[in-house]
mmCIF file of C-alpha atoms and ligand atoms in Angstrom:
data_model
loop_
_atom_site.group_PDB
_atom_site.id
_atom_site.type_symbol
_atom_site.label_atom_id
_atom_site.label_comp_id
_atom_site.label_asym_id
_atom_site.label_seq_id
_atom_site.Cartn_x
_atom_site.Cartn_y
_atom_site.Cartn_z
ATOM 1 C CA MET A 170 0.000 0.000 0.000
ATOM 2 C CA ASN A 171 1.259 3.457 -0.772
ATOM 3 C CA ASP A 172 2.593 5.547 2.130
ATOM 4 C CA ASN A 173 -0.157 8.182 1.942
ATOM 5 C CA LYS A 174 -2.869 5.528 2.220
ATOM 6 C CA THR A 175 -1.117 3.973 5.215
ATOM 7 C CA GLU A 176 -0.774 7.408 6.825
ATOM 8 C CA ILE A 177 -4.479 8.195 6.280
ATOM 9 C CA ILE A 178 -5.450 4.927 7.990
ATOM 10 C CA ARG A 179 -3.018 5.724 10.795
ATOM 11 C CA ILE A 180 -4.579 9.192 11.261
ATOM 12 C CA LEU A 181 -8.141 7.823 11.248
ATOM 13 C CA LYS A 182 -7.249 5.014 13.654
ATOM 14 C CA GLY A 183 -5.505 7.465 15.946
ATOM 15 C CA SER A 184 -8.357 9.976 16.104
ATOM 16 C CA GLY A 185 -10.132 8.147 18.914
ATOM 17 C CA GLY A 186 -13.446 7.971 17.051
ATOM 18 C CA ARG A 187 -13.440 11.691 16.205
ATOM 19 C CA PRO A 188 -14.081 12.571 12.545
ATOM 20 C CA VAL A 189 -11.071 14.110 10.789
ATOM 21 C CA SER A 190 -11.545 16.618 7.998
ATOM 22 C CA GLY A 191 -10.031 16.218 4.559
ATOM 23 C CA GLN A 192 -8.275 19.505 5.113
ATOM 24 C CA GLU A 193 -6.638 18.340 8.342
ATOM 25 C CA ILE A 194 -5.485 15.087 6.734
ATOM 26 C CA GLY A 195 -4.272 16.926 3.633
ATOM 27 C CA ALA A 196 -2.312 19.425 5.755
ATOM 28 C CA LYS A 197 -0.617 16.628 7.695
ATOM 29 C CA LEU A 198 0.421 14.807 4.533
ATOM 30 C CA GLY A 199 1.118 17.838 2.355
ATOM 31 C CA ILE A 200 -1.495 16.851 -0.244
ATOM 32 C CA THR A 201 -4.762 18.426 -1.473
ATOM 33 C CA ARG A 202 -8.246 17.548 -0.175
ATOM 34 C CA ALA A 203 -9.033 16.105 -3.590
ATOM 35 C CA MET A 204 -6.072 13.761 -3.257
ATOM 36 C CA VAL A 205 -7.261 12.741 0.205
ATOM 37 C CA TRP A 206 -10.663 11.878 -1.261
ATOM 38 C CA LYS A 207 -9.035 9.836 -4.028
ATOM 39 C CA TYR A 208 -7.063 7.835 -1.455
ATOM 40 C CA ILE A 209 -10.152 7.365 0.748
ATOM 41 C CA ARG A 210 -11.958 5.735 -2.178
ATOM 42 C CA GLU A 211 -9.016 3.389 -2.743
ATOM 43 C CA ILE A 212 -8.805 2.526 0.962
ATOM 44 C CA ARG A 213 -12.523 1.681 0.971
ATOM 45 C CA LYS A 214 -11.900 -0.763 -1.880
ATOM 46 C CA ASP A 215 -9.474 -2.610 0.428
ATOM 47 C CA GLY A 216 -12.379 -3.264 2.788
ATOM 48 C CA TYR A 217 -12.143 -0.374 5.268
ATOM 49 C CA ASP A 218 -15.514 1.101 6.218
ATOM 50 C CA ILE A 219 -14.982 4.863 6.239
ATOM 51 C CA GLN A 220 -17.905 7.185 6.836
ATOM 52 C CA SER A 221 -17.685 10.617 5.276
ATOM 53 C CA SER A 222 -19.854 13.628 5.847
ATOM 54 C CA PRO A 223 -19.288 16.831 3.886
ATOM 55 C CA LYS A 224 -18.798 19.302 6.748
ATOM 56 C CA VAL A 225 -17.378 17.012 9.403
ATOM 57 C CA GLY A 226 -14.860 14.745 7.749
ATOM 58 C CA TYR A 227 -13.905 11.096 7.678
ATOM 59 C CA MET A 228 -14.430 8.478 10.352
ATOM 60 C CA LEU A 229 -13.145 4.895 10.364
ATOM 61 C CA LYS A 230 -16.008 2.572 11.344
ATOM 62 C CA SER A 231 -14.264 -0.765 10.848
ATOM 63 C CA SER A 232 -11.154 -2.360 9.376
ATOM 64 C CA PRO A 233 -11.117 -5.557 7.300
ATOM 65 C CA ASP A 234 -10.043 -8.862 8.823
ATOM 66 C CA MET A 235 -6.967 -8.958 6.619
ATOM 67 C CA LEU A 236 -3.298 -9.142 7.539
ATOM 68 C CA TYR A 237 -2.433 -6.059 5.490
ATOM 69 C CA PRO A 238 1.013 -4.619 6.281
ATOM 70 C CA GLU A 239 -0.423 -1.245 7.276
ATOM 71 C CA GLN A 240 -2.718 -2.896 9.800
ATOM 72 C CA ILE A 241 0.140 -4.826 11.364
ATOM 73 C CA LYS A 242 2.570 -1.903 11.287
ATOM 74 C CA ILE A 243 0.304 0.617 13.032
ATOM 75 C CA GLY A 244 1.117 0.314 16.733
ATOM 76 C CA LEU A 245 3.756 -2.383 16.161
ATOM 77 C CA GLU A 246 6.362 -1.936 18.885
ATOM 78 C CA THR A 247 9.308 -3.746 17.299
ATOM 79 C CA GLY A 248 12.524 -2.227 16.062
ATOM 80 C CA LEU A 249 13.448 -4.969 13.595
ATOM 81 C CA ILE A 250 10.896 -7.711 13.009
ATOM 82 C CA GLY A 251 8.074 -6.581 10.735
ATOM 83 C CA LYS A 252 9.590 -3.223 9.815
ATOM 84 C CA GLU A 253 9.329 -4.435 6.206
ATOM 85 C CA ILE A 254 6.344 -6.626 5.276
ATOM 86 C CA LEU A 255 5.747 -8.296 1.916
ATOM 87 C CA TYR A 256 2.055 -9.114 1.654
ATOM 88 C CA TYR A 257 0.420 -11.579 -0.730
ATOM 89 C CA ASP A 258 -3.131 -12.736 -1.130
ATOM 90 C CA GLU A 259 -2.157 -16.221 -2.266
ATOM 91 C CA VAL A 260 1.232 -17.916 -2.646
ATOM 92 C CA GLU A 261 2.569 -21.438 -2.847
ATOM 93 C CA SER A 262 4.640 -21.056 0.320
ATOM 94 C CA THR A 263 5.784 -17.951 2.204
ATOM 95 C CA ASN A 264 8.987 -19.787 3.159
ATOM 96 C CA SER A 265 9.839 -20.323 -0.504
ATOM 97 C CA ILE A 266 9.291 -16.628 -1.287
ATOM 98 C CA ALA A 267 11.242 -15.467 1.765
ATOM 99 C CA ARG A 268 14.115 -17.723 0.774
ATOM 100 C CA SER A 269 14.210 -16.397 -2.760
ATOM 101 C CA VAL A 270 14.262 -12.726 -1.677
ATOM 102 C CA ALA A 271 16.371 -13.047 1.504
ATOM 103 C CA ASP A 272 19.505 -11.586 -0.113
ATOM 104 C CA ARG A 273 17.663 -8.436 -1.160
ATOM 105 C CA TYR A 274 15.733 -7.620 2.018
ATOM 106 C CA PRO A 275 16.936 -6.617 5.466
ATOM 107 C CA GLU A 276 16.865 -8.816 8.506
ATOM 108 C CA GLY A 277 13.441 -8.833 10.131
ATOM 109 C CA THR A 278 11.505 -8.654 6.858
ATOM 110 C CA ILE A 279 8.284 -10.652 6.907
ATOM 111 C CA VAL A 280 6.538 -12.435 4.065
ATOM 112 C CA ILE A 281 2.874 -12.950 4.874
ATOM 113 C CA ALA A 282 0.027 -14.431 2.837
ATOM 114 C CA GLU A 283 -3.691 -14.914 3.397
ATOM 115 C CA THR A 284 -3.503 -18.351 1.732
ATOM 116 C CA GLN A 285 -0.798 -20.832 0.803
ATOM 117 C CA LYS A 286 -1.441 -23.406 -1.882
ATOM 118 C CA LYS A 287 1.564 -25.528 -0.974
ATOM 119 C CA GLY A 288 2.317 -24.765 2.659
ATOM 120 C CA ARG A 289 5.338 -26.811 3.688
ATOM 121 C CA GLY A 290 5.838 -28.570 7.000
ATOM 122 C CA ARG A 291 8.871 -30.284 8.480
ATOM 123 C CA MET A 292 10.320 -33.454 6.965
ATOM 124 C CA GLY A 293 8.489 -33.082 3.688
ATOM 125 C CA ASN A 294 5.071 -32.913 5.337
ATOM 126 C CA GLU A 295 2.348 -30.618 4.131
ATOM 127 C CA TRP A 296 1.029 -27.705 6.181
ATOM 128 C CA GLN A 297 -2.655 -27.123 5.535
ATOM 129 C CA SER A 298 -3.218 -23.340 5.372
ATOM 130 C CA LEU A 299 -6.902 -22.870 6.043
ATOM 131 C CA PRO A 300 -9.146 -19.789 5.946
ATOM 132 C CA GLY A 301 -8.762 -17.770 9.147
ATOM 133 C CA GLY A 302 -5.233 -19.061 9.719
ATOM 134 C CA ILE A 303 -1.984 -17.100 9.807
ATOM 135 C CA SER A 304 0.982 -18.036 7.606
ATOM 136 C CA PHE A 305 4.165 -16.027 7.563
ATOM 137 C CA SER A 306 7.945 -16.252 7.323
ATOM 138 C CA VAL A 307 10.608 -14.069 8.902
ATOM 139 C CA ILE A 308 14.009 -13.440 7.316
ATOM 140 C CA LEU A 309 16.706 -13.552 9.995
ATOM 141 C CA LYS A 310 20.420 -12.948 9.528
ATOM 142 C CA PRO A 311 22.173 -13.707 12.803
ATOM 143 C CA SER A 312 25.933 -14.100 12.668
ATOM 144 C CA ILE A 313 26.130 -17.454 14.343
ATOM 145 C CA PRO A 314 27.827 -20.726 13.556
ATOM 146 C CA LEU A 315 25.619 -23.287 11.843
ATOM 147 C CA GLU A 316 25.538 -25.529 14.911
ATOM 148 C CA TYR A 317 23.452 -22.938 16.800
ATOM 149 C CA ALA A 318 20.728 -22.589 14.145
ATOM 150 C CA ALA A 319 18.431 -25.088 15.898
ATOM 151 C CA ARG A 320 18.084 -22.618 18.750
ATOM 152 C CA ILE A 321 15.914 -20.421 16.543
ATOM 153 C CA THR A 322 13.088 -22.977 16.522
ATOM 154 C CA LEU A 323 13.080 -22.871 20.330
ATOM 155 C CA VAL A 324 13.027 -19.057 20.242
ATOM 156 C CA ALA A 325 9.977 -19.126 17.959
ATOM 157 C CA GLY A 326 8.190 -21.830 19.957
ATOM 158 C CA LEU A 327 8.614 -19.833 23.147
ATOM 159 C CA ALA A 328 7.346 -16.616 21.514
ATOM 160 C CA LEU A 329 4.285 -18.438 20.153
ATOM 161 C CA SER A 330 3.524 -20.071 23.449
ATOM 162 C CA ASN A 331 3.888 -16.782 25.386
ATOM 163 C CA SER A 332 1.623 -14.846 22.994
ATOM 164 C CA MET A 333 -0.997 -17.575 22.975
ATOM 165 C CA ARG A 334 -0.914 -17.806 26.770
ATOM 166 C CA ARG A 335 -1.715 -14.106 26.928
ATOM 167 C CA LEU A 336 -4.921 -14.913 25.001
ATOM 168 C CA GLY A 337 -5.843 -17.334 27.791
ATOM 169 C CA VAL A 338 -4.938 -20.786 26.427
ATOM 170 C CA ASP A 339 -2.502 -23.298 27.911
ATOM 171 C CA ALA A 340 -0.150 -23.415 24.915
ATOM 172 C CA ARG A 341 2.716 -25.894 25.358
ATOM 173 C CA ILE A 342 5.649 -26.701 23.106
ATOM 174 C CA LYS A 343 6.267 -30.160 21.757
ATOM 175 C CA TRP A 344 9.917 -30.465 20.819
ATOM 176 C CA PRO A 345 11.065 -29.273 18.403
ATOM 177 C CA ASN A 346 8.514 -27.298 16.468
ATOM 178 C CA ASP A 347 4.884 -27.815 17.446
ATOM 179 C CA VAL A 348 2.712 -25.730 19.713
ATOM 180 C CA LEU A 349 -0.089 -27.698 21.321
ATOM 181 C CA ILE A 350 -3.198 -26.887 23.297
ATOM 182 C CA LYS A 351 -4.536 -29.811 25.330
ATOM 183 C CA GLY A 352 -2.354 -32.134 23.276
ATOM 184 C CA LYS A 353 -3.560 -30.896 19.888
ATOM 185 C CA LYS A 354 -1.507 -28.947 17.382
ATOM 186 C CA VAL A 355 -2.347 -25.262 16.998
ATOM 187 C CA SER A 356 0.847 -24.085 15.339
ATOM 188 C CA GLY A 357 3.925 -25.386 13.533
ATOM 189 C CA ILE A 358 7.352 -23.932 12.832
ATOM 190 C CA LEU A 359 9.538 -24.618 9.807
ATOM 191 C CA THR A 360 13.092 -23.316 10.170
ATOM 192 C CA GLU A 361 15.167 -23.350 6.994
ATOM 193 C CA VAL A 362 18.820 -22.395 7.036
ATOM 194 C CA ASP A 363 21.038 -21.253 4.203
ATOM 195 C CA ALA A 364 24.656 -21.467 5.221
ATOM 196 C CA GLU A 365 28.047 -21.182 3.633
ATOM 197 C CA VAL A 366 30.614 -23.578 5.024
ATOM 198 C CA GLU A 367 29.885 -23.340 8.758
ATOM 199 C CA LYS A 368 28.438 -19.826 8.903
ATOM 200 C CA VAL A 369 24.739 -18.999 8.659
ATOM 201 C CA GLU A 370 23.819 -16.688 5.760
ATOM 202 C CA HIS A 371 20.161 -16.414 6.650
ATOM 203 C CA ILE A 372 17.469 -18.310 8.447
ATOM 204 C CA ILE A 373 13.894 -18.424 7.229
ATOM 205 C CA LEU A 374 11.575 -18.869 10.142
ATOM 206 C CA GLY A 375 8.198 -20.075 8.869
ATOM 207 C CA ILE A 376 5.228 -20.014 11.214
ATOM 208 C CA GLY A 377 1.756 -21.411 10.606
ATOM 209 C CA ILE A 378 -1.017 -20.764 13.142
ATOM 210 C CA ASN A 379 -4.505 -22.195 13.229
ATOM 211 C CA ALA A 380 -6.004 -18.942 14.446
ATOM 212 C CA ASN A 381 -9.661 -18.636 13.406
ATOM 213 C CA VAL A 382 -9.761 -21.977 11.639
ATOM 214 C CA ARG A 383 -12.887 -24.135 11.853
ATOM 215 C CA LEU A 384 -12.126 -27.657 12.959
ATOM 216 C CA ASN A 385 -14.352 -29.113 10.259
ATOM 217 C CA ASP A 386 -12.141 -27.543 7.615
ATOM 218 C CA PHE A 387 -9.163 -29.770 8.498
ATOM 219 C CA ARG A 388 -8.665 -32.710 6.198
ATOM 220 C CA GLU A 389 -9.509 -36.063 7.795
ATOM 221 C CA GLU A 390 -5.865 -36.975 8.480
ATOM 222 C CA PHE A 391 -5.274 -33.729 10.452
ATOM 223 C CA LYS A 392 -8.628 -33.540 12.243
ATOM 224 C CA LYS A 393 -7.880 -35.765 15.206
ATOM 225 C CA ASN A 394 -4.678 -34.010 16.266
ATOM 226 C CA SER A 395 -5.370 -30.380 15.346
ATOM 227 C CA THR A 396 -7.078 -27.488 17.025
ATOM 228 C CA SER A 397 -7.403 -23.731 16.559
ATOM 229 C CA LEU A 398 -7.307 -20.695 18.822
ATOM 230 C CA GLU A 399 -10.911 -19.937 17.920
ATOM 231 C CA ALA A 400 -12.045 -23.450 18.847
ATOM 232 C CA GLU A 401 -10.202 -23.335 22.187
ATOM 233 C CA LEU A 402 -11.352 -19.848 23.151
ATOM 234 C CA GLY A 403 -14.907 -20.219 21.872
ATOM 235 C CA GLU A 404 -14.615 -17.023 19.823
ATOM 236 C CA PRO A 405 -12.419 -15.695 17.022
ATOM 237 C CA ILE A 406 -9.261 -13.802 17.889
ATOM 238 C CA ASP A 407 -8.267 -10.439 16.439
ATOM 239 C CA ARG A 408 -5.571 -11.741 14.080
ATOM 240 C CA VAL A 409 -3.968 -8.336 13.552
ATOM 241 C CA SER A 410 -3.549 -7.611 17.281
ATOM 242 C CA PHE A 411 -2.272 -11.126 17.816
ATOM 243 C CA MET A 412 0.333 -10.644 15.067
ATOM 244 C CA LYS A 413 1.558 -7.413 16.667
ATOM 245 C CA ASP A 414 1.930 -9.103 20.031
ATOM 246 C CA LEU A 415 3.609 -12.153 18.512
ATOM 247 C CA LEU A 416 6.132 -10.120 16.502
ATOM 248 C CA PHE A 417 6.993 -8.107 19.608
ATOM 249 C CA GLU A 418 7.441 -11.278 21.647
ATOM 250 C CA LEU A 419 9.499 -12.861 18.880
ATOM 251 C CA GLU A 420 11.791 -9.860 18.823
ATOM 252 C CA GLN A 421 12.247 -9.939 22.613
ATOM 253 C CA GLN A 422 13.257 -13.597 22.482
ATOM 254 C CA TYR A 423 15.449 -13.024 19.436
ATOM 255 C CA ILE A 424 17.308 -10.233 21.263
ATOM 256 C CA LYS A 425 17.959 -12.605 24.171
ATOM 257 C CA PHE A 426 19.171 -15.199 21.686
ATOM 258 C CA LYS A 427 21.586 -12.734 20.042
ATOM 259 C CA THR A 428 22.894 -11.388 23.329
ATOM 260 C CA GLN A 429 23.976 -14.793 24.579
ATOM 261 C CA GLN A 430 21.102 -15.201 27.005
ATOM 262 C CA PHE A 431 20.137 -18.555 25.579
ATOM 263 C CA ALA A 432 20.140 -20.145 29.046
ATOM 264 C CA ASN A 433 17.159 -17.909 29.971
ATOM 265 C CA ILE A 434 15.317 -19.028 26.860
ATOM 266 C CA VAL A 435 15.964 -22.675 27.692
ATOM 267 C CA SER A 436 14.592 -22.399 31.227
ATOM 268 C CA GLU A 437 11.499 -20.528 30.020
ATOM 269 C CA TRP A 438 11.071 -23.047 27.208
ATOM 270 C CA ILE A 439 11.235 -25.942 29.665
ATOM 271 C CA SER A 440 8.571 -24.332 31.854
ATOM 272 C CA VAL A 441 6.075 -24.383 28.958
ATOM 273 C CA SER A 442 7.305 -27.596 27.391
ATOM 274 C CA ASP A 443 4.983 -30.492 26.728
ATOM 275 C CA THR A 444 7.904 -32.843 26.081
ATOM 276 C CA ILE A 445 10.319 -32.639 29.008
ATOM 277 C CA GLY A 446 9.668 -35.413 31.504
ATOM 278 C CA ARG A 447 7.916 -37.643 28.975
ATOM 279 C CA ASN A 448 8.978 -40.958 27.536
ATOM 280 C CA VAL A 449 9.728 -40.361 23.890
ATOM 281 C CA THR A 450 10.750 -42.110 20.711
ATOM 282 C CA VAL A 451 12.758 -39.811 18.469
ATOM 283 C CA THR A 452 13.389 -40.770 14.862
ATOM 284 C CA THR A 453 16.303 -39.111 13.075
ATOM 285 C CA PRO A 454 17.442 -39.860 9.510
ATOM 286 C CA ILE A 455 20.003 -42.332 10.885
ATOM 287 C CA ARG A 456 18.615 -43.810 14.093
ATOM 288 C CA ILE A 457 15.774 -44.201 16.553
ATOM 289 C CA ILE A 458 16.299 -43.179 20.170
ATOM 290 C CA GLU A 459 13.994 -44.224 22.987
ATOM 291 C CA GLY A 460 14.070 -42.836 26.487
ATOM 292 C CA LYS A 461 12.983 -40.016 28.728
ATOM 293 C CA ALA A 462 13.232 -36.384 27.559
ATOM 294 C CA VAL A 463 15.230 -34.724 30.320
ATOM 295 C CA GLY A 464 16.443 -31.377 29.019
ATOM 296 C CA ILE A 465 17.679 -29.039 26.298
ATOM 297 C CA THR A 466 21.378 -28.476 25.630
ATOM 298 C CA ASN A 467 23.223 -25.272 24.901
ATOM 299 C CA ARG A 468 22.989 -26.024 21.168
ATOM 300 C CA GLY A 469 19.211 -26.306 21.388
ATOM 301 C CA ALA A 470 19.255 -30.100 21.176
ATOM 302 C CA LEU A 471 16.919 -32.425 23.077
ATOM 303 C CA LEU A 472 18.565 -34.532 25.767
ATOM 304 C CA VAL A 473 17.142 -38.030 26.028
ATOM 305 C CA GLN A 474 18.135 -40.423 28.783
ATOM 306 C CA THR A 475 17.973 -43.968 27.464
ATOM 307 C CA ARG A 476 17.282 -47.170 29.432
ATOM 308 C CA ASN A 477 21.032 -47.851 29.602
ATOM 309 C CA ASN A 478 21.451 -44.497 31.320
ATOM 310 C CA VAL A 479 23.151 -42.913 28.333
ATOM 311 C CA ARG A 480 22.295 -39.259 27.620
ATOM 312 C CA GLU A 481 21.726 -38.736 23.911
ATOM 313 C CA GLU A 482 21.780 -35.275 22.338
ATOM 314 C CA ILE A 483 19.367 -34.927 19.412
ATOM 315 C CA ILE A 484 19.523 -31.817 17.281
ATOM 316 C CA ALA A 485 16.642 -32.671 14.928
ATOM 317 C CA GLY A 486 14.139 -35.460 14.536
ATOM 318 C CA ARG A 487 10.547 -36.554 14.731
ATOM 319 C CA CYS A 488 9.381 -36.964 18.315
ATOM 320 C CA ARG A 489 6.621 -39.311 19.388
ATOM 321 C CA TYR A 490 5.398 -39.807 22.921
ATOM 322 C CA SER A 491 5.433 -43.320 24.304
ATOM 323 C CA THR A 492 3.524 -44.305 27.415
HETATM 324 C C1 BTN B 161 5.254 -28.162 10.697
HETATM 325 O O1 BTN B 161 4.364 -28.237 11.553
HETATM 326 O O2 BTN B 161 5.765 -29.180 10.221
HETATM 327 C C2 BTN B 161 5.715 -26.826 10.247
HETATM 328 C C3 BTN B 161 4.629 -26.016 9.600
HETATM 329 C C4 BTN B 161 5.103 -24.671 9.126
HETATM 330 C C5 BTN B 161 4.089 -23.937 8.301
HETATM 331 C C6 BTN B 161 4.515 -22.549 7.959
HETATM 332 S S1 BTN B 161 3.194 -21.606 7.300
HETATM 333 C C7 BTN B 161 4.285 -20.343 6.834
HETATM 334 C C8 BTN B 161 5.548 -21.006 6.320
HETATM 335 N N1 BTN B 161 5.447 -21.337 4.909
HETATM 336 C C9 BTN B 161 5.460 -22.646 4.680
HETATM 337 O O3 BTN B 161 5.377 -23.187 3.563
HETATM 338 N N2 BTN B 161 5.559 -23.310 5.850
HETATM 339 C C10 BTN B 161 5.655 -22.404 6.973
#
């Protein structure tokens, strides 16, 4: 959206319900009243309900339930994440787009789409992007060695869990990348790393959230183990406000991560973990490890204590709970 349109929405949102005249808006932006009117008509086409009365001015009655950049940016309290937002109505996968543009955009840029046709999950799985959901990817460029990249998934899981908890649900993290409510998946994280030799070039952090998704919309194979924020809360959430809170939380955790405070992240992560203390079977490309999940290492790996009392460190794998 062009800057003037974003500014007009910002002014109307900030007026506290008071009508604002075309002249006042025009003076603030350095444009004519006729230009203001032209932009108002365009903004209405995007789904904003703006009332206008000739002598009084313009009043914003409602905003569309869309994840438009200008909606997310107004009142966003981050300094890095979400400063630049690439918005699409429909894409194959936001992670694929973010990956292809990562060299050209600054750290913190977000790629967000209302729908994904080929949402990707971990280990070649599909992520079903349903109406009312949230799908986005963040471009991160930390200067860290490759071996620490797995920490980012923990950072994201913690941010998701904290933001969801503020909505009033008991969101817990299943290692490494799922967020669950009462044992059912509400969100998934796909972390993709591009690295040269041992140094990370960029990390694409892909996040899918079943926000206002109806349970009946899940395909049969996902139905049993999936839930949505709307289903758990009994009412839809305000997706735009949730995004602002989540991006802020993500940035707070990311700052801790970059300033070597990973130990704090680990202890917070453990306090909202669904996995630690459980008997697990973890499948990696080369082996299967069975035992009790007992902790997270400094690299962000899961520590599993096997029956022979050996502590195995697992950096990535598929985790199943055993009884
Ligand atoms: C998983 O649960 O296996 C991870 C799911 C990750 C889905 C998100 S949605 C936004 C981003 N784009 C993708 O194609 N995948 C991630």
